[in-house]
Each structure stands twice: as structure tokens, then as C-alpha cells.
């Protein structure tokens, strides 16, 4: 990200629209986009799982990563919910660490192609609609590498995930990287096909809660309460999925405000329980699966942005809170 842009976005004027409480004990403000994987935050909030341990969680929706990261950098937010590859790019600018795992994409992201396309290699020299600098491009780069290719083998048409799907369905591009509900729409209408989705790459597109280092240092009991509440919410989702999706839909809102739509979208993610969180984040002195993922994110960001990224697992992960209260 352009440093001058980051500095400008971090000014109070740029974030004045965010109505959040200043950092204080007993309160965490977590910015995020509209995404099904963040549903457990709303579920824990609604069911009182945070409150029972003395924690109030505010969840302002900010649909642009640069904006919520700028607000976080300036202290207007305690942290953010985002993918590891996304937040890593901002770590050289200020100190924050992932303290909780939320979900990973398990079929919710995909590559749309024509019905006759059988492999990624067939896209060589073709235009692919994808949002530059986004998690979609990170994932596409990963897929291409696995198939002996690179981003230079395709022609990127820079579009949001929604616009990419629209352009593909309209026949303006031969391939697109997007997410649900567009994948299901293409499958249902048979207007092309999903060549590959993220169910084949578990643990690559992973969402976490990353809190500012000062917040972690000054509010450790609040961080513990956050993690404990999330674990209870994930268990509730397993035990009472229909009710959980109704509550999540009310909280997440936007294009997921219909419980049926949210339930369908939830089939494309895996919500992280304690065992999955421990496997990802590890434990003190013992790195988890986040270490190789962060290495991959460094390599990809360095290639795509043309400057070196060397964020370590210790820089980005604080796994002291993975165990329950």
C-alpha cells in the first residue's frame, strides 16, 4: 500500500464516520467487511457470551481494508477481522497481532471459467478478472504457482469480486475470481462452471481477529473473554445451526441479511473451534500452521507489490490466548 495514502487515511477526518468507543478496559472495537465468516462475532455478542466475561464488543462495518486498517493504526479501532494475507501487508506500518482465528474459506471462493476449460494452464495468455491487491489475487497467485504458472502468464482485468462475476456472466471476460453467492449462481444457471474452489485449498484463505499491540498489552482479560466467547459461539453453531444462522444474519446484514442466504454462504466456510485455532495459531513457543501461511503471504505480497515483505510469525501472531479462560 502506498505509504502516503495510508497516512492520509489515518487522519481523523478520514475515519470520522466510524462511531466507535475509544480504547478502554472492557471494550473492544473490531472493524470488518460484510462476510459470513465473521458471523460468530455477532452470535457471541447476541447470546451474551462476551458480556458474561465483562466484555463489550463493537463491530463497525467498514467495506474497505485500507480504511479499517487506517482506523486501527490511529487507535480509533482496537483491531480488525480480516484474512492473514490482507493484514500482513500493513504490519510493517504499525504493531498488531492475530489473537483469535475465525474461519477459513472452504468452497466460498472460486475461479469461474467456460464449460470447456479443464485446467488453469488453459488460461495462459487469457484475461482473468480479479481484484488486484486483494485476497482473491493472493489465492489466484497461489493456485497458479501450484500449477507451474505465475501472474505474468495471464492478463489481469482489475475488478471487484462482484464486478468480476458480472463481467464473466456477461461474457466480457473468459475467467474470473469471485466468491459466493456468484459461484452458486453460475452453477445453477450453467453459465460456465467453477473450475476450482477453496475447498481444495483448506487453510489458505484464513480470517483472524488482529488487535493492536497496545490493546493486547493493556487488556489481556478482554482478549481472553473474546476468545472464550468465540469458542462458545462456534459450539452453538454446531449444536443449533438454524438458530445460529438466524442470529448471524441479523447481525452481519447486507447481502447476508436473509438467514437462508447466510446459511448457504456458511456452507463455504469452516468456523474455527478451539482445536482448529490451536492448530493454526499454535501455542507459546510452538508455531502453528500460520507460520508457513505467513511465509507464503510474504512471498506473494513481495512479488505482487514489488517490494520485500519479511513479516515473521512472531510479528503477526500472539497465541497466548488460544487456550480458554
Tab-separated table of C-alpha atoms in Angstrom:
chain	number	residue	atom	x	y	z
A	1	UNK	CA	0.000	0.000	0.000
A	2	UNK	CA	1.192	3.499	-0.796
A	3	UNK	CA	2.537	4.933	2.448
A	4	UNK	CA	1.300	8.469	1.823
A	5	UNK	CA	-2.185	7.092	1.157
A	6	UNK	CA	-2.036	5.139	4.416
A	7	UNK	CA	-1.012	8.247	6.317
A	8	UNK	CA	-3.798	10.282	4.755
A	9	UNK	CA	-6.439	7.675	5.521
A	10	UNK	CA	-5.302	7.511	9.115
A	11	UNK	CA	-6.156	11.144	9.781
A	12	UNK	CA	-9.229	11.825	11.971
A	13	UNK	CA	-11.191	13.334	9.088
A	14	UNK	CA	-10.915	10.161	7.026
A	15	UNK	CA	-12.277	7.992	9.817
A	16	UNK	CA	-14.795	10.374	11.343
A	17	UNK	CA	-17.621	8.225	10.004
A	18	UNK	CA	-16.568	5.424	12.337
A	19	UNK	CA	-18.572	5.779	15.536
A	20	UNK	CA	-16.574	3.641	17.941
A	21	UNK	CA	-15.577	3.853	21.567
A	22	UNK	CA	-12.017	4.874	22.398
A	23	UNK	CA	-9.806	2.109	23.782
A	24	UNK	CA	-10.845	1.280	27.330
A	25	UNK	CA	-10.911	-1.759	29.582
A	26	UNK	CA	-13.947	-3.921	28.970
A	27	UNK	CA	-14.441	-2.801	25.357
A	28	UNK	CA	-13.026	-3.973	22.031
A	29	UNK	CA	-13.958	-2.364	18.698
A	30	UNK	CA	-13.323	-4.614	15.701
A	31	UNK	CA	-13.739	-3.300	12.154
A	32	UNK	CA	-14.641	-5.705	9.382
A	33	UNK	CA	-16.269	-6.123	5.987
A	34	UNK	CA	-19.534	-7.966	5.356
A	35	UNK	CA	-18.564	-11.642	5.357
A	36	UNK	CA	-20.237	-14.810	6.618
A	37	UNK	CA	-17.072	-15.860	8.439
A	38	UNK	CA	-17.493	-13.004	10.895
A	39	UNK	CA	-20.909	-14.276	11.929
A	40	UNK	CA	-19.621	-15.867	15.130
A	41	UNK	CA	-18.622	-12.417	16.418
A	42	UNK	CA	-22.260	-11.327	16.139
A	43	UNK	CA	-23.502	-14.626	17.533
A	44	UNK	CA	-21.332	-14.363	20.643
A	45	UNK	CA	-22.409	-10.764	21.056
A	46	UNK	CA	-26.138	-11.533	20.739
A	47	UNK	CA	-26.054	-14.560	23.060
A	48	UNK	CA	-24.170	-12.650	25.743
A	49	UNK	CA	-21.036	-14.799	25.591
A	50	UNK	CA	-18.778	-11.750	25.618
A	51	UNK	CA	-20.791	-9.902	28.234
A	52	UNK	CA	-20.717	-12.802	30.688
A	53	UNK	CA	-16.972	-12.236	30.977
A	54	UNK	CA	-17.275	-8.463	31.245
A	55	UNK	CA	-16.568	-7.632	27.615
A	56	UNK	CA	-18.397	-5.315	25.238
A	57	UNK	CA	-17.570	-5.837	21.559
A	58	UNK	CA	-18.372	-3.191	18.959
A	59	UNK	CA	-18.463	-4.318	15.329
A	60	UNK	CA	-18.394	-1.382	12.886
A	61	UNK	CA	-18.679	-2.425	9.242
A	62	UNK	CA	-16.022	-0.842	7.012
A	63	UNK	CA	-16.092	-2.281	3.498
A	64	UNK	CA	-12.539	-1.267	2.577
A	65	UNK	CA	-9.462	-2.844	4.148
A	66	UNK	CA	-7.338	0.279	3.827
A	67	UNK	CA	-9.942	2.235	5.803
A	68	UNK	CA	-10.348	-0.116	8.731
A	69	UNK	CA	-6.593	-0.669	8.928
A	70	UNK	CA	-6.049	3.103	8.932
A	71	UNK	CA	-8.600	3.462	11.722
A	72	UNK	CA	-6.865	0.702	13.628
A	73	UNK	CA	-3.451	2.325	13.138
A	74	UNK	CA	-4.727	5.612	14.578
A	75	UNK	CA	-6.309	3.913	17.601
A	76	UNK	CA	-9.898	4.523	16.514
A	77	UNK	CA	-10.366	0.747	16.413
A	78	UNK	CA	-8.969	-1.880	18.757
A	79	UNK	CA	-8.483	-4.217	15.834
A	80	UNK	CA	-9.967	-5.809	12.763
A	81	UNK	CA	-11.295	-9.068	11.390
A	82	UNK	CA	-9.591	-9.917	8.133
A	83	UNK	CA	-7.536	-12.533	6.321
A	84	UNK	CA	-3.937	-13.174	7.298
A	85	UNK	CA	-2.658	-12.292	3.829
A	86	UNK	CA	-4.550	-8.973	3.891
A	87	UNK	CA	-3.396	-7.695	7.278
A	88	UNK	CA	0.204	-8.825	6.765
A	89	UNK	CA	0.727	-6.033	4.247
A	90	UNK	CA	0.046	-3.426	6.960
A	91	UNK	CA	2.190	-4.987	9.696
A	92	UNK	CA	5.356	-3.018	8.744
A	93	UNK	CA	3.378	0.194	9.356
A	94	UNK	CA	2.261	-0.440	12.953
A	95	UNK	CA	2.092	-3.157	15.610
A	96	UNK	CA	-0.827	-5.568	15.775
A	97	UNK	CA	-1.152	-9.336	16.170
A	98	UNK	CA	-3.683	-12.068	15.460
A	99	UNK	CA	-5.131	-13.338	18.732
A	100	UNK	CA	-8.085	-15.396	17.517
A	101	UNK	CA	-8.929	-17.471	14.453
A	102	UNK	CA	-12.419	-17.082	12.975
A	103	UNK	CA	-12.819	-19.173	9.841
A	104	UNK	CA	-11.328	-20.256	6.577
A	105	UNK	CA	-12.831	-20.264	3.121
A	106	UNK	CA	-13.818	-23.835	2.275
A	107	UNK	CA	-15.601	-23.500	-1.035
A	108	UNK	CA	-16.676	-19.887	-0.683
A	109	UNK	CA	-14.114	-18.591	-3.219
A	110	UNK	CA	-13.685	-19.878	-6.747
A	111	UNK	CA	-12.461	-19.446	-10.304
A	112	UNK	CA	-15.146	-19.157	-12.984
A	113	UNK	CA	-14.345	-20.389	-16.485
A	114	UNK	CA	-16.060	-21.552	-19.652
A	115	UNK	CA	-17.595	-25.021	-19.715
A	116	UNK	CA	-14.829	-26.426	-21.927
A	117	UNK	CA	-11.915	-25.259	-19.776
A	118	UNK	CA	-10.392	-28.175	-17.872
A	119	UNK	CA	-7.313	-26.684	-16.216
A	120	UNK	CA	-5.703	-23.450	-15.104
A	121	UNK	CA	-3.000	-23.975	-17.731
A	122	UNK	CA	-5.629	-23.291	-20.388
A	123	UNK	CA	-5.939	-19.727	-19.049
A	124	UNK	CA	-2.388	-18.893	-20.110
A	125	UNK	CA	-2.464	-15.678	-22.129
A	126	UNK	CA	-6.116	-15.138	-21.249
A	127	UNK	CA	-7.760	-12.259	-19.383
A	128	UNK	CA	-8.801	-13.044	-15.819
A	129	UNK	CA	-10.984	-10.659	-13.827
A	130	UNK	CA	-9.650	-10.360	-10.275
A	131	UNK	CA	-9.361	-7.648	-7.651
A	132	UNK	CA	-5.715	-6.555	-7.610
A	133	UNK	CA	-4.089	-6.465	-4.177
A	134	UNK	CA	-6.921	-8.454	-2.625
A	135	UNK	CA	-7.202	-11.887	-1.054
A	136	UNK	CA	-8.644	-13.065	-4.379
A	137	UNK	CA	-5.383	-12.217	-6.129
A	138	UNK	CA	-3.360	-13.794	-3.310
A	139	UNK	CA	-5.339	-17.009	-3.733
A	140	UNK	CA	-5.110	-16.916	-7.526
A	141	UNK	CA	-1.343	-16.453	-7.303
A	142	UNK	CA	-1.184	-19.489	-5.007
A	143	UNK	CA	-3.234	-21.580	-7.435
A	144	UNK	CA	-1.104	-20.566	-10.402
A	145	UNK	CA	2.112	-21.463	-8.575
A	146	UNK	CA	0.711	-24.886	-7.724
A	147	UNK	CA	0.150	-25.389	-11.433
A	148	UNK	CA	3.584	-24.196	-12.551
A	149	UNK	CA	2.391	-20.737	-13.587
A	150	UNK	CA	2.579	-17.153	-12.338
A	151	UNK	CA	0.548	-13.964	-12.593
A	152	UNK	CA	2.629	-12.974	-15.615
A	153	UNK	CA	1.072	-15.876	-17.528
A	154	UNK	CA	-2.335	-14.206	-17.519
A	155	UNK	CA	-3.715	-10.736	-18.222
A	156	UNK	CA	-5.292	-9.266	-15.107
A	157	UNK	CA	-8.502	-7.328	-15.511
A	158	UNK	CA	-8.774	-5.427	-12.217
A	159	UNK	CA	-12.330	-5.637	-10.836
A	160	UNK	CA	-14.029	-6.225	-7.524
A	161	UNK	CA	-15.197	-9.784	-6.930
A	162	UNK	CA	-18.802	-8.775	-7.629
A	163	UNK	CA	-17.917	-6.962	-10.858
A	164	UNK	CA	-15.692	-9.852	-11.925
A	165	UNK	CA	-18.613	-12.263	-11.659
A	166	UNK	CA	-20.889	-9.882	-13.544
A	167	UNK	CA	-18.323	-9.449	-16.322
A	168	UNK	CA	-17.875	-13.211	-16.629
A	169	UNK	CA	-21.591	-13.948	-16.786
A	170	UNK	CA	-21.993	-11.203	-19.412
A	171	UNK	CA	-19.238	-12.808	-21.489
A	172	UNK	CA	-16.844	-9.846	-21.230
A	173	UNK	CA	-14.017	-11.914	-19.691
A	174	UNK	CA	-13.185	-15.611	-20.134
A	175	UNK	CA	-12.396	-16.180	-16.463
A	176	UNK	CA	-12.997	-14.540	-13.086
A	177	UNK	CA	-12.059	-14.974	-9.443
A	178	UNK	CA	-15.023	-14.335	-7.170
A	179	UNK	CA	-16.998	-15.764	-4.255
A	180	UNK	CA	-20.454	-16.753	-3.124
A	181	UNK	CA	-23.237	-16.261	-3.998
A	182	UNK	CA	-21.826	-15.860	-7.528
A	183	UNK	CA	-20.376	-19.372	-7.629
A	184	UNK	CA	-23.739	-20.969	-6.887
A	185	UNK	CA	-25.431	-18.693	-9.403
A	186	UNK	CA	-23.115	-19.839	-12.179
A	187	UNK	CA	-23.579	-23.471	-11.170
A	188	UNK	CA	-27.372	-23.138	-11.057
A	189	UNK	CA	-27.679	-21.277	-14.359
A	190	UNK	CA	-24.898	-23.279	-16.016
A	191	UNK	CA	-23.378	-20.106	-17.440
A	192	UNK	CA	-19.905	-21.583	-17.361
A	193	UNK	CA	-18.528	-23.515	-14.411
A	194	UNK	CA	-16.459	-23.293	-11.246
A	195	UNK	CA	-13.084	-24.709	-12.261
A	196	UNK	CA	-11.746	-24.782	-8.703
A	197	UNK	CA	-12.949	-23.524	-5.349
A	198	UNK	CA	-11.336	-23.006	-1.978
A	199	UNK	CA	-12.483	-26.374	-0.618
A	200	UNK	CA	-9.402	-27.721	-2.401
A	201	UNK	CA	-7.112	-25.274	-0.549
A	202	UNK	CA	-8.090	-25.504	3.133
A	203	UNK	CA	-6.195	-23.201	5.457
A	204	UNK	CA	-5.058	-20.760	2.754
A	205	UNK	CA	-7.749	-18.066	2.998
A	206	UNK	CA	-7.966	-17.675	6.784
A	207	UNK	CA	-9.731	-14.955	8.780
A	208	UNK	CA	-8.416	-13.824	12.159
A	209	UNK	CA	-9.026	-11.092	14.711
A	210	UNK	CA	-5.913	-8.911	14.854
A	211	UNK	CA	-5.667	-6.467	17.756
A	212	UNK	CA	-3.281	-3.571	18.270
A	213	UNK	CA	-0.279	-4.495	20.413
A	214	UNK	CA	-1.114	-1.818	22.981
A	215	UNK	CA	-4.625	-3.226	23.310
A	216	UNK	CA	-3.270	-6.734	23.865
A	217	UNK	CA	-0.817	-5.450	26.453
A	218	UNK	CA	-3.317	-3.330	28.375
A	219	UNK	CA	-6.446	-5.501	28.011
A	220	UNK	CA	-5.353	-9.161	28.291
A	221	UNK	CA	-8.509	-10.168	30.191
A	222	UNK	CA	-10.634	-8.702	27.409
A	223	UNK	CA	-8.699	-10.711	24.819
A	224	UNK	CA	-9.298	-13.881	26.836
A	225	UNK	CA	-13.003	-13.055	27.021
A	226	UNK	CA	-13.103	-12.502	23.262
A	227	UNK	CA	-11.573	-15.897	22.518
A	228	UNK	CA	-13.740	-17.733	25.054
A	229	UNK	CA	-16.883	-16.117	23.633
A	230	UNK	CA	-15.961	-17.110	20.093
A	231	UNK	CA	-15.421	-20.739	21.097
A	232	UNK	CA	-18.865	-20.843	22.704
A	233	UNK	CA	-20.405	-19.291	19.582
A	234	UNK	CA	-18.819	-21.903	17.315
A	235	UNK	CA	-20.156	-24.679	19.557
A	236	UNK	CA	-23.631	-23.106	19.448
A	237	UNK	CA	-23.403	-23.092	15.646
A	238	UNK	CA	-22.662	-26.821	15.693
A	239	UNK	CA	-25.481	-27.585	18.126
A	240	UNK	CA	-28.138	-25.201	16.788
A	241	UNK	CA	-27.193	-24.252	13.202
A	242	UNK	CA	-30.567	-22.899	12.087
A	243	UNK	CA	-30.934	-20.630	15.104
A	244	UNK	CA	-27.290	-19.582	14.812
A	245	UNK	CA	-27.721	-18.553	11.185
A	246	UNK	CA	-30.818	-16.516	12.038
A	247	UNK	CA	-28.889	-14.569	14.661
A	248	UNK	CA	-25.830	-14.173	12.427
A	249	UNK	CA	-27.949	-12.885	9.537
A	250	UNK	CA	-29.483	-10.223	11.751
A	251	UNK	CA	-26.025	-9.076	12.819
A	252	UNK	CA	-23.984	-9.423	9.645
A	253	UNK	CA	-26.713	-7.886	7.495
A	254	UNK	CA	-26.098	-6.577	3.996
A	255	UNK	CA	-26.390	-9.212	1.303
A	256	UNK	CA	-26.431	-11.838	4.087
A	257	UNK	CA	-29.429	-10.419	5.983
A	258	UNK	CA	-31.614	-13.312	4.821
A	259	UNK	CA	-30.960	-16.344	7.066
A	260	UNK	CA	-31.307	-18.654	4.064
A	261	UNK	CA	-28.633	-16.726	2.173
A	262	UNK	CA	-26.335	-16.733	5.188
A	263	UNK	CA	-26.902	-20.451	5.772
A	264	UNK	CA	-25.993	-21.144	2.150
A	265	UNK	CA	-22.891	-18.960	2.387
A	266	UNK	CA	-21.890	-20.673	5.647
A	267	UNK	CA	-21.526	-23.940	3.765
A	268	UNK	CA	-18.472	-22.410	2.085
A	269	UNK	CA	-16.569	-21.665	5.313
A	270	UNK	CA	-15.276	-23.545	8.329
A	271	UNK	CA	-15.758	-21.784	11.648
A	272	UNK	CA	-12.725	-22.370	13.873
A	273	UNK	CA	-13.242	-24.132	17.196
A	274	UNK	CA	-10.527	-24.408	19.823
A	275	UNK	CA	-8.769	-27.402	18.253
A	276	UNK	CA	-8.648	-25.736	14.830
A	277	UNK	CA	-7.466	-22.469	16.374
A	278	UNK	CA	-4.673	-24.219	18.242
A	279	UNK	CA	-3.602	-25.976	15.052
A	280	UNK	CA	-3.497	-22.681	13.163
A	281	UNK	CA	-2.040	-20.312	15.748
A	282	UNK	CA	-0.013	-22.814	17.778
A	283	UNK	CA	0.909	-22.266	21.411
A	284	UNK	CA	3.579	-20.199	23.195
A	285	UNK	CA	6.936	-21.319	21.859
A	286	UNK	CA	5.330	-23.598	19.279
A	287	UNK	CA	4.236	-22.042	15.954
A	288	UNK	CA	1.193	-23.469	14.223
A	289	UNK	CA	0.072	-23.656	10.597
A	290	UNK	CA	0.095	-19.865	10.477
A	291	UNK	CA	3.896	-19.922	10.078
A	292	UNK	CA	4.001	-21.423	6.554
A	293	UNK	CA	0.913	-19.405	5.581
A	294	UNK	CA	2.635	-16.175	6.646
A	295	UNK	CA	5.720	-17.217	4.685
A	296	UNK	CA	3.527	-17.704	1.608
A	297	UNK	CA	1.809	-14.347	2.185
A	298	UNK	CA	5.210	-12.614	2.435
A	299	UNK	CA	6.374	-14.151	-0.831
A	300	UNK	CA	3.158	-13.305	-2.641
A	301	UNK	CA	2.977	-9.727	-1.365
A	302	UNK	CA	6.627	-9.173	-2.302
A	303	UNK	CA	6.003	-10.392	-5.841
A	304	UNK	CA	2.728	-8.573	-6.410
A	305	UNK	CA	3.703	-5.260	-4.815
A	306	UNK	CA	7.310	-5.137	-5.974
A	307	UNK	CA	8.890	-4.613	-2.571
A	308	UNK	CA	10.107	-7.043	0.097
A	309	UNK	CA	7.892	-8.207	2.936
A	310	UNK	CA	9.544	-10.087	5.791
A	311	UNK	CA	6.858	-10.287	8.475
A	312	UNK	CA	7.600	-13.159	10.843
A	313	UNK	CA	5.089	-15.436	12.538
A	314	UNK	CA	6.029	-13.848	15.873
A	315	UNK	CA	5.398	-10.406	14.367
A	316	UNK	CA	1.875	-11.319	13.347
A	317	UNK	CA	0.639	-13.929	15.834
A	318	UNK	CA	0.136	-13.841	19.607
A	319	UNK	CA	-1.003	-17.340	20.589
A	320	UNK	CA	-1.065	-16.841	24.364
A	321	UNK	CA	-4.860	-16.588	24.314
A	322	UNK	CA	-5.738	-19.690	22.317
A	323	UNK	CA	-6.493	-21.698	25.460
A	324	UNK	CA	-9.814	-20.899	27.197
A	325	UNK	CA	-10.295	-18.841	30.361
